[in-house]
Amino acid sequence: MVLITLVSSDEQNFPVERELLKQSGTIETLIVNMNLDDEDTDAAAMPIPLPNVKGDVLEKVIQWMEHHKGDPVKEGDNEDNNAEIVVPQWDDDFFKPAMYGSKHLELTVAASYLDIKNLLTLSCKAISNTFKGKTGPQIREEWGVPNEFTPEEEEAIRKENEWSE
Amino acid sequence: MKFKIFHSKTRLDGTCFGGAPSGSSNNLMEPPTKRQKRGKSNHTSCSICETLIEPQFSTPSDISDRDFLSNLPADCIRSIFSFLNHNNLDIVARVSQRMNEFSNISRSKVAKSSQYRVVKLSQDKPHNQLTIWLRDPSEAFNVPIFEKEHISESERLQSQQNEALSIRTVPHSTIVRLDSIMARFKIEDAHFEGINFGYSMVLHCLKWSQKPIKFRAANATFEEECVKEKFLSMLLAIEVNHVILRESVIANEIDNSFLKEFCKVSDPSIEVCDYADWKESGTESDLINMEQDTLEACSLFTILRIFHMRVNSDWVMPAIVKRFRRNITGTWNLSLTRELTYPEVKAVISDDLKYIHEVDFSGIRNITIMMKSEPRPKTSLVLFTISQEELQEWIPNVSSDIQSSKTPVRNVMSEPMLLFPCPILWYMNEPFQSNLYSVTRGINTPIVSSRVIDPSLV
């Protein structure tokens, strides 16, 4: 089993099975560019630095990739079927503890940076699910978003969308 | 956690309105963004866009370090919002300025409702009241009023004192409201009546995610002379198929270069004022001469009603034959340089019009090509007289059962209409009356009016 070492922004090393990394478009590109798949290359001696991902986030990403090992990798940005996407129970449980906080959002940003399409899709879907059935102030409260609007602006936005009420 | 984020000056939907393109951030945490696919618009970056789009919020967003949600990179927010429908987006639009901005951008990707197909923005001059109407696909009834915006008393007094102020430019709130309608409904027909177009209005039309097929403007005025040019560029950029400009001060701006550009859309149609309107305000010297290559390009037009342009009679018949052979049907109303004569018309079209009957082309100055099922123009006078025998003679294959049903062809074809000051030729690829059409369905027989009106009737 070939292991490739990922290095997080806080200098933590994560040896990861080569097969798992096929889920990440960004890492896959780096592996190809660094010729890490060549038999002559000592992959273990060439860690891949990921300066934009912290260790605890990278650990969660790897945990997710391990669970989804062998899943078909989503290609392209086909958003036509977004309405049909359902977050599986395992992923829901995986995301839930960190929901409404920075950790889940950091995981989402990492998924985007590492180009792990399935993780990004499910993570974004899970976030979007938290908005449904809520009001603007409720979402603000849950996510810790300060109210930037003046009362006049709030009224203008409400009027713009009044047919939804 | 603090993600540095890119803030466009206006919108982040990829269309240029002055902001830097999405993805220009040099922040490493910001994932590389893909260049937005351009819409049909050919609009490019310009400083005017930057200055004219009004800022949406009074206080610029200063996102707190603790506001993790609003600190998300643009791609992530777009991805999250791609799972929301219009109603959900209405809710998140009220969360923060950044969420509001992205909710507007994301609407273009949300499936649009077919509940309404026509939007009309009209200004009631006496009350200086703006109203947005939405119409359902059947257009039979139920025209809901969506917005009424009254002028203030001080503005009213001012407008009474100064006629020039009697029509005010569409306010930003109404423009935003229209944007919102275009983002959520499959609007095919955008109709403006008595509207004073300003730069901002025209620029917003360019941004509509839903491009209407038909764009109508009646009694339109323009804030400044140069807005006219922007308005015409907008019509070309959004690739609207059918333009109707009635009693509009922009009618005379529809010239050769515009028509040549406009004919690049599929099935183009353009109607620039009625004859009566043009006659009221125009004179012979106001006519714009249509160039030959423009006329050739115009052979693609379905409906062409441009009385303000004069066509060389020597060129018009080849153009008609060209469109006839392409099986393009629709009404043409043109002004000609001289009367056409029967021999020259017959020489050109007789091979194509196999069933041409006795037609007197003397005195022809206007040519109308009528389309099946199109309502007869009330301002037209033509005597169509066709007997059952004539019909049978023209269309030998008419079936006996239809003959025996005694379709009242005479009644439907003999009404006197029209009121052109000179005789016109009605020319069809297919009969337009429904009952006559039922007789000839499938035969595809061209029928030409069998009689020309007596000029003394006019």
XYZ file of C-alpha atoms in Angstrom:
623
model
C 0.000 0.000 0.000
C 1.497 3.334 -1.102
C 1.274 6.104 1.459
C 1.530 9.754 0.660
C 2.194 12.283 3.377
C 0.072 15.407 3.621
C 1.400 18.306 5.690
C -1.097 20.694 7.239
C -0.569 24.417 7.761
C 0.413 23.762 11.387
C 3.105 21.284 10.291
C 1.256 18.099 11.204
C 2.025 15.068 9.000
C -0.755 12.772 7.804
C 0.296 9.635 5.912
C -2.659 8.797 3.677
C -3.342 5.837 1.443
C -2.739 6.802 -2.197
C -6.103 5.394 -3.247
C -8.011 7.719 -0.931
C -6.450 10.812 -2.441
C -8.116 10.199 -5.804
C -11.130 11.949 -4.304
C -9.231 15.213 -4.168
C -8.753 16.933 -7.506
C -6.162 19.323 -6.084
C -3.981 16.597 -4.505
C -4.377 14.334 -7.527
C -3.006 17.129 -9.728
C -0.070 17.633 -7.345
C 0.699 13.905 -7.303
C 0.792 13.830 -11.078
C 2.911 16.988 -11.288
C 5.359 15.669 -8.671
C 5.511 12.261 -10.408
C 4.679 10.575 -7.103
C 3.041 7.694 -8.948
C 6.294 6.773 -10.693
C 7.931 3.619 -9.381
C 11.266 5.421 -9.283
C 9.919 8.181 -7.042
C 10.088 7.784 -3.313
C 6.649 9.165 -2.428
C 7.272 8.856 1.272
C 10.188 11.253 0.967
C 8.093 13.894 -0.786
C 5.347 15.179 1.496
C 2.634 17.369 0.008
C 2.259 20.664 1.852
C -1.266 21.991 2.255
C -0.650 25.464 3.695
C -4.343 26.383 3.620
C -5.664 23.495 5.708
C -5.150 23.214 9.455
C -4.340 19.864 11.044
C -7.659 19.293 12.799
C -9.572 20.075 9.615
C -7.325 17.873 7.494
C -7.875 15.053 9.981
C -11.663 15.381 9.498
C -11.228 15.461 5.713
C -9.178 12.256 5.805
C -11.730 10.636 8.100
C -14.457 11.505 5.604
C -12.414 10.215 2.657
C -11.777 6.936 4.455
C -15.483 6.406 4.949
C -16.193 7.242 1.312
C -13.316 5.213 -0.100
C -14.341 3.730 -3.414
C -17.312 6.068 -3.942
C -17.560 7.297 -7.520
C -15.999 10.737 -7.774
C -18.421 13.427 -8.915
C -17.296 15.143 -12.103
C -18.091 18.632 -13.287
C -20.327 21.171 -11.666
C -23.663 19.700 -12.559
C -26.108 21.493 -10.299
C -29.170 20.263 -12.181
C -29.721 17.399 -9.767
C -29.147 19.371 -6.598
C -32.792 19.049 -5.610
C -32.424 15.272 -5.462
C -29.331 15.194 -3.283
C -29.896 13.817 0.207
C -27.283 13.880 2.946
C -26.760 10.245 4.056
C -27.202 9.505 7.732
C -23.496 8.822 8.330
C -22.546 12.184 6.817
C -25.311 13.959 8.705
C -23.950 12.544 11.955
C -20.427 13.437 10.834
C -21.307 17.074 10.160
C -23.753 17.676 12.979
C -21.414 18.092 15.973
C -19.573 20.938 14.283
C -22.588 22.552 12.625
C -23.238 26.257 13.341
C -19.582 26.793 14.116
C -16.340 27.546 12.383
C -15.258 23.904 12.192
C -17.933 22.830 9.746
C -17.352 25.895 7.595
C -13.583 25.277 7.651
C -14.286 21.713 6.510
C -16.408 23.117 3.669
C -13.688 25.556 2.639
C -11.110 22.761 2.762
C -13.335 20.584 0.573
C -13.523 23.440 -1.897
C -9.759 24.075 -1.779
C -8.890 20.401 -2.077
C -11.536 19.953 -4.796
C -13.290 17.057 -3.079
C -16.578 17.423 -4.905
C -18.657 14.901 -3.010
C -17.612 16.305 0.380
C -18.257 19.862 -0.791
C -21.686 18.926 -2.135
C -22.806 17.128 1.020
C -21.344 19.742 3.318
C -23.034 22.598 1.448
C -26.271 20.665 1.304
C -26.102 20.147 5.077
C -25.569 23.878 5.608
C -28.400 24.783 3.234
C -30.686 22.413 5.157
C -30.152 24.491 8.299
C -31.684 27.530 6.533
C -34.921 25.871 5.553
C -37.998 26.764 7.523
C -36.165 29.528 9.402
C -36.493 33.279 9.372
C -33.638 35.672 8.682
C -33.229 36.595 12.369
C -33.267 32.900 13.373
C -30.491 32.119 10.909
C -28.533 35.114 12.183
C -28.890 33.906 15.735
C -27.931 30.291 14.974
C -24.885 31.221 12.928
C -23.817 34.240 14.984
C -24.310 36.716 12.165
C -24.692 40.334 13.309
C -27.534 42.347 11.806
C -26.002 44.810 9.349
C -29.249 46.157 7.979
C -30.964 49.366 8.880
C -34.707 49.018 9.541
C -35.327 50.732 6.189
C -33.127 48.225 4.377
C -34.843 45.324 6.081
C -38.192 46.720 5.007
C -36.966 47.188 1.425
C -35.736 43.586 1.255
C -38.983 42.356 2.766
C -40.960 44.320 0.173
C -38.840 42.983 -2.685
C -39.764 39.460 -1.726
C -43.231 39.952 -0.342
C -44.884 37.398 -2.607
C -43.103 34.668 -0.701
C -45.049 35.394 2.426
C -11.037 31.777 11.708
C -10.974 34.646 9.285
C -11.278 34.204 5.565
C -10.406 37.228 3.564
C -13.128 37.707 1.032
C -13.496 39.387 -2.266
C -16.087 42.090 -2.441
C -17.334 43.223 -5.775
C -18.393 46.815 -5.997
C -21.697 45.685 -7.347
C -22.612 42.147 -8.278
C -20.660 38.959 -8.391
C -22.681 37.253 -11.074
C -19.949 37.461 -13.670
C -21.647 40.099 -15.732
C -19.721 43.290 -15.744
C -21.080 46.152 -13.857
C -17.891 47.677 -12.775
C -16.533 45.235 -10.229
C -13.431 43.188 -10.695
C -14.093 39.692 -11.972
C -14.803 36.997 -9.474
C -11.723 35.126 -8.442
C -9.381 38.068 -8.551
C -8.631 37.798 -4.877
C -5.044 37.083 -4.069
C -5.962 35.412 -0.825
C -4.697 31.866 -0.715
C -7.652 30.647 1.272
C -9.977 31.737 -1.457
C -10.299 28.735 -3.745
C -9.583 29.454 -7.370
C -12.850 30.526 -8.892
C -13.867 29.647 -12.371
C -14.498 32.413 -14.799
C -18.213 32.965 -15.011
C -19.864 31.865 -18.203
C -20.952 34.874 -20.088
C -24.579 35.192 -20.854
C -25.804 36.217 -24.236
C -24.991 39.778 -23.471
C -22.102 41.319 -25.335
C -21.888 44.007 -22.750
C -18.364 44.673 -21.633
C -16.782 46.461 -18.773
C -17.384 50.169 -18.672
C -16.961 52.933 -16.168
C -20.570 54.007 -16.611
C -21.726 50.742 -15.106
C -19.617 51.398 -12.077
C -21.093 54.784 -11.445
C -24.688 54.115 -12.270
C -25.620 51.119 -10.209
C -26.853 52.529 -6.980
C -25.335 51.105 -3.831
C -27.787 48.721 -2.288
C -26.995 49.378 1.348
C -26.246 52.562 3.194
C -23.446 51.121 5.321
C -20.818 48.943 3.636
C -20.506 45.486 5.100
C -17.820 45.111 7.759
C -17.902 41.409 8.389
C -17.059 40.377 11.915
C -14.408 37.732 12.548
C -17.095 35.818 14.408
C -19.441 35.821 11.418
C -18.141 32.590 9.944
C -21.020 32.246 7.535
C -20.567 35.616 5.831
C -16.803 35.017 5.788
C -17.145 31.963 3.583
C -15.450 32.228 0.200
C -17.668 33.060 -2.758
C -17.545 29.583 -4.301
C -18.723 27.972 -1.061
C -21.621 30.382 -0.659
C -22.622 29.852 -4.259
C -22.498 26.119 -3.738
C -24.621 26.296 -0.571
C -27.175 28.546 -2.260
C -27.413 26.225 -5.237
C -29.518 23.964 -3.012
C -32.065 26.665 -2.223
C -35.235 27.630 -4.040
C -36.560 31.165 -4.465
C -38.439 31.115 -1.180
C -35.352 29.947 0.713
C -33.286 32.624 -1.008
C -35.827 35.240 0.082
C -35.084 34.204 3.657
C -31.294 34.160 3.446
C -31.377 37.523 1.670
C -32.352 38.984 5.028
C -29.418 37.487 6.930
C -26.544 39.773 5.903
C -25.421 42.011 3.089
C -23.162 39.325 1.697
C -25.925 36.732 1.894
C -28.255 39.225 0.225
C -25.784 39.770 -2.573
C -25.334 36.064 -3.196
C -29.038 35.307 -2.950
C -29.565 37.667 -5.896
C -26.772 36.048 -7.874
C -27.983 32.538 -7.144
C -31.492 33.135 -8.450
C -30.329 32.784 -12.037
C -29.616 29.111 -11.362
C -32.892 28.358 -9.629
C -35.683 26.924 -11.762
C -38.053 29.685 -12.794
C -41.766 29.547 -12.327
C -44.088 29.508 -15.339
C -46.813 31.175 -13.317
C -46.374 34.441 -15.184
C -45.130 35.009 -18.698
C -45.770 38.691 -19.228
C -44.562 41.603 -17.152
C -45.762 45.095 -17.786
C -44.455 48.254 -16.212
C -46.687 51.215 -16.887
C -46.766 54.775 -15.757
C -50.077 56.451 -15.343
C -49.329 60.052 -16.282
C -52.226 61.863 -14.593
C -51.434 60.266 -11.265
C -47.754 59.710 -11.971
C -48.169 56.232 -10.662
C -45.986 53.286 -11.586
C -47.533 49.865 -11.708
C -46.041 46.472 -12.357
C -48.418 43.949 -13.790
C -47.858 40.258 -14.130
C -49.937 38.202 -16.493
C -50.523 34.466 -16.514
C -49.750 32.388 -19.623
C -53.358 32.282 -20.809
C -53.450 36.088 -20.691
C -57.201 35.748 -20.565
C -57.809 37.474 -17.269
C -56.300 37.948 -13.836
C -53.742 40.618 -14.200
C -52.449 41.020 -10.688
C -51.120 44.365 -9.639
C -47.804 43.948 -7.923
C -46.689 47.391 -7.185
C -48.100 50.821 -7.043
C -45.770 53.624 -6.377
C -47.288 57.033 -6.000
C -45.502 60.262 -6.527
C -45.261 62.480 -3.504
C -47.363 65.597 -3.252
C -44.355 67.882 -3.662
C -43.242 66.005 -6.762
C -46.754 66.225 -8.131
C -46.832 69.989 -7.681
C -43.446 70.276 -9.279
C -44.519 68.190 -12.247
C -47.602 70.325 -12.727
C -45.418 73.383 -12.901
C -42.972 71.828 -15.260
C -44.264 69.632 -18.047
C -40.790 68.136 -18.567
C -40.932 66.614 -15.123
C -44.301 64.999 -15.671
C -42.675 61.645 -16.371
C -40.045 60.701 -13.846
C -37.382 58.102 -14.320
C -38.177 54.662 -12.951
C -36.960 54.606 -9.337
C -34.354 52.144 -8.150
C -36.805 50.218 -5.971
C -39.010 49.462 -8.986
C -36.000 48.459 -11.077
C -34.901 46.033 -8.371
C -38.420 44.705 -8.212
C -38.353 44.038 -11.956
C -34.992 42.273 -11.597
C -36.551 40.088 -8.976
C -39.497 39.239 -11.237
C -37.200 38.370 -14.130
C -35.154 36.159 -11.829
C -38.083 34.119 -10.652
C -40.544 33.850 -13.528
C -40.181 32.668 -17.114
C -41.053 36.052 -18.494
C -41.283 35.984 -22.280
C -42.838 39.370 -22.888
C -41.575 42.535 -21.217
C -43.889 45.439 -21.807
C -43.193 49.081 -20.899
C -45.767 51.776 -21.282
C -45.161 55.466 -20.730
C -41.820 54.763 -19.092
C -38.921 57.163 -18.920
C -35.828 55.017 -19.352
C -32.725 56.037 -17.470
C -29.219 54.530 -17.625
C -29.793 52.450 -14.550
C -32.981 50.925 -15.961
C -31.266 49.994 -19.226
C -28.295 48.480 -17.411
C -30.572 46.389 -15.246
C -32.383 45.116 -18.343
C -28.992 43.917 -19.570
C -28.497 41.959 -16.350
C -31.795 40.109 -16.411
C -31.163 36.414 -16.033
C -34.380 35.750 -17.913
C -34.139 37.289 -21.344
C -37.588 38.038 -22.731
C -38.470 36.960 -26.256
C -40.566 40.039 -26.842
C -39.791 43.587 -25.723
C -42.488 46.208 -26.100
C -42.157 49.904 -25.383
C -45.013 52.302 -25.950
C -44.739 56.038 -25.448
C -41.226 55.550 -24.156
C -39.054 58.511 -23.297
C -35.415 58.665 -22.334
C -33.734 60.482 -19.515
C -30.992 61.732 -21.795
C -30.385 61.556 -25.508
C -27.473 59.151 -25.085
C -29.655 56.663 -23.199
C -31.386 55.914 -26.514
C -28.168 54.454 -27.871
C -27.717 52.349 -24.730
C -31.318 51.194 -25.010
C -30.836 49.967 -28.583
C -27.553 48.282 -27.646
C -29.396 46.569 -24.818
C -32.040 45.222 -27.205
C -29.297 43.729 -29.357
C -27.331 42.414 -26.397
C -30.177 40.534 -24.758
C -31.044 39.066 -28.155
C -34.725 39.689 -27.905
C -36.536 38.282 -30.963
C -39.470 40.616 -31.247
C -39.270 44.359 -30.651
C -42.336 46.577 -30.701
C -41.839 50.311 -30.310
C -45.049 52.298 -30.435
C -45.294 56.077 -30.518
C -41.775 56.071 -29.279
C -39.270 58.849 -29.640
C -36.750 56.167 -30.477
C -38.530 54.977 -33.635
C -36.326 57.012 -35.929
C -33.226 55.500 -34.339
C -34.173 52.164 -35.888
C -31.958 52.462 -38.935
C -30.011 50.305 -41.356
C -27.228 49.412 -38.970
C -29.649 48.432 -36.209
C -31.699 46.214 -38.524
C -28.596 44.477 -39.843
C -27.509 43.686 -36.310
C -30.985 42.761 -35.141
C -31.546 40.212 -37.934
C -28.845 38.011 -36.367
C -31.314 36.642 -33.808
C -33.538 33.749 -34.784
C -36.971 34.609 -36.210
C -36.573 38.352 -35.843
C -39.596 40.631 -35.842
C -39.728 44.344 -35.429
C -42.658 46.713 -35.343
C -41.891 50.386 -35.200
C -45.094 52.391 -34.746
C -48.321 52.081 -36.700
C -48.800 53.787 -39.987
C -51.248 56.198 -38.440
C -48.689 57.132 -35.767
C -45.968 57.624 -38.292
C -48.206 59.645 -40.618
C -49.085 61.919 -37.753
C -45.530 62.757 -36.869
C -43.475 61.931 -39.946
C -43.083 63.455 -43.351
C -41.563 62.195 -46.590
C -38.329 63.925 -45.743
C -38.154 62.060 -42.421
C -38.061 58.704 -44.134
C -34.865 56.719 -43.785
C -33.776 55.012 -46.984
C -33.267 51.324 -46.500
C -30.033 50.051 -47.979
C -30.143 47.060 -50.295
C -28.100 44.811 -48.060
C -30.368 45.748 -45.148
C -33.376 44.659 -47.156
C -31.667 41.401 -48.013
C -31.009 40.841 -44.339
C -34.621 41.725 -43.619
C -35.842 38.780 -45.678
C -35.339 36.799 -42.454
C -37.854 38.910 -40.571
C -41.175 37.415 -39.658
C -42.912 40.682 -38.890
C -41.464 43.862 -40.325
C -43.406 47.030 -39.698
C -41.174 49.994 -40.358
C -43.104 52.747 -42.058
C -40.393 55.208 -41.246
C -38.044 53.474 -43.666
C -38.366 53.744 -47.418
C -37.537 50.769 -49.567
C -36.484 50.965 -53.161
C -39.290 49.287 -55.079
C -36.755 47.698 -57.436
C -35.383 45.640 -54.552
C -38.492 44.619 -52.701
C -39.844 41.777 -54.801
C -36.650 39.689 -54.725
C -36.698 40.054 -50.938
C -40.310 38.858 -50.811
C -39.563 35.887 -53.015
C -36.553 35.042 -50.877
C -38.602 34.887 -47.700
C -41.408 33.101 -49.486
C -39.022 30.351 -50.508
C -37.763 30.154 -46.944
C -41.367 29.666 -45.864
C -41.220 32.678 -43.552
C -44.667 34.048 -42.925
C -45.609 37.260 -41.221
C -46.766 40.780 -41.873
C -44.594 43.257 -43.727
C -45.447 46.932 -43.815
C -43.038 49.076 -45.737
C -43.002 52.392 -47.501
C -41.948 52.105 -51.135
C -40.161 54.570 -53.387
C -42.677 54.171 -56.190
C -45.742 52.222 -57.127
C -45.197 48.670 -58.173
C -46.674 47.542 -61.447
C -48.473 44.306 -62.055
C -46.121 43.072 -64.798
C -43.018 43.506 -62.668
C -44.600 41.851 -59.683
C -45.974 39.008 -61.740
C -42.655 38.493 -63.490
C -40.922 37.960 -60.170
C -43.402 35.965 -58.182
C -45.582 34.117 -60.667
C -43.433 31.024 -60.579
C -43.735 30.893 -56.823
C -47.360 31.800 -56.565
C -48.810 29.047 -58.660
C -52.342 29.941 -57.899
C -52.167 33.637 -58.426
C -55.495 34.972 -59.533
C -56.495 38.195 -61.162
C -54.735 40.857 -59.205
C -54.498 44.474 -60.083
C -51.286 45.798 -58.654
C -51.686 49.343 -59.867
C -51.278 51.961 -57.196
C -49.443 49.669 -54.793
C -47.196 51.496 -52.370
C -47.456 49.362 -49.294
C -47.025 45.666 -49.135
C -48.458 43.586 -46.356
C -47.667 39.987 -45.904
C -50.210 38.365 -43.664
C -49.558 35.540 -41.371
C -51.950 32.761 -40.566
C -53.948 33.359 -37.416
C -52.763 36.925 -37.073
C -55.643 39.243 -36.238
C -56.531 41.641 -38.990
C -55.211 45.086 -38.364
C -58.032 47.480 -37.707
C -56.255 50.162 -39.616
C -56.341 48.240 -42.862
C -58.818 48.256 -45.683
C -58.852 45.391 -48.078
C -61.691 43.690 -49.804
C -61.168 40.031 -49.926
C -63.858 38.530 -52.057
C -63.618 34.923 -52.757
C -66.421 32.658 -53.838
C -66.716 28.951 -53.329
C -66.167 28.538 -57.059
C -63.041 30.645 -56.992
C -61.798 28.752 -54.044
C -62.357 25.494 -55.814
C -60.659 26.810 -58.885
C -57.612 27.872 -56.881
C -57.537 24.789 -54.807
C -58.741 21.924 -56.980
C -58.029 19.353 -54.325
C -60.521 20.740 -51.870
C -62.388 17.777 -50.499
C -66.036 17.252 -51.201
C -67.023 16.980 -47.569
C -65.677 20.438 -46.893
C -67.494 21.749 -49.943
C -70.708 20.237 -48.762
C -70.299 21.842 -45.362
C -70.750 25.197 -47.106
C -68.067 26.964 -45.166
C -69.072 30.609 -45.150
C -65.929 31.692 -46.836
C -67.509 34.769 -48.362
C -68.559 36.147 -45.030
C -65.200 35.934 -43.460
C -63.288 37.288 -46.364
C -65.361 40.178 -47.560
C -65.275 42.577 -44.663
C -63.940 45.930 -45.662
C -60.976 46.810 -43.469
C -58.267 49.118 -43.916
C -57.537 52.555 -44.106
C -54.305 53.035 -45.838
C -54.277 56.026 -48.105
C -53.422 53.787 -50.987
C -54.250 50.297 -52.060
C -52.211 47.512 -50.635
C -51.525 43.993 -51.591
C -52.339 41.252 -49.162
C -50.028 38.436 -49.723
C -49.925 35.205 -47.819
C -48.039 32.015 -47.700
C -51.037 30.461 -46.088
C -54.591 31.626 -45.638
C -54.984 33.207 -42.277
C -58.673 32.687 -41.655
C -59.220 29.651 -39.561
C -62.085 28.224 -41.542
C -60.374 28.794 -44.839
C -57.261 27.326 -43.354
C -59.220 24.214 -42.522
C -60.128 23.898 -46.152
C -56.605 24.215 -47.377
C -54.719 22.625 -44.548
C -51.834 20.620 -45.854
C -52.035 21.941 -49.362
C -49.827 24.914 -48.565
C -51.356 26.931 -51.329
C -50.557 30.592 -51.508
C -53.573 32.755 -52.051
C -53.425 36.328 -53.146
C -56.267 38.717 -52.744
C -58.420 38.586 -55.781
C -59.373 42.186 -55.887
C -57.873 45.474 -55.041
C -59.879 48.159 -53.417
C -61.142 51.041 -55.393
C -58.895 54.010 -54.513
C -61.968 56.203 -54.450
C -63.102 54.312 -51.359
C -60.175 55.648 -49.400
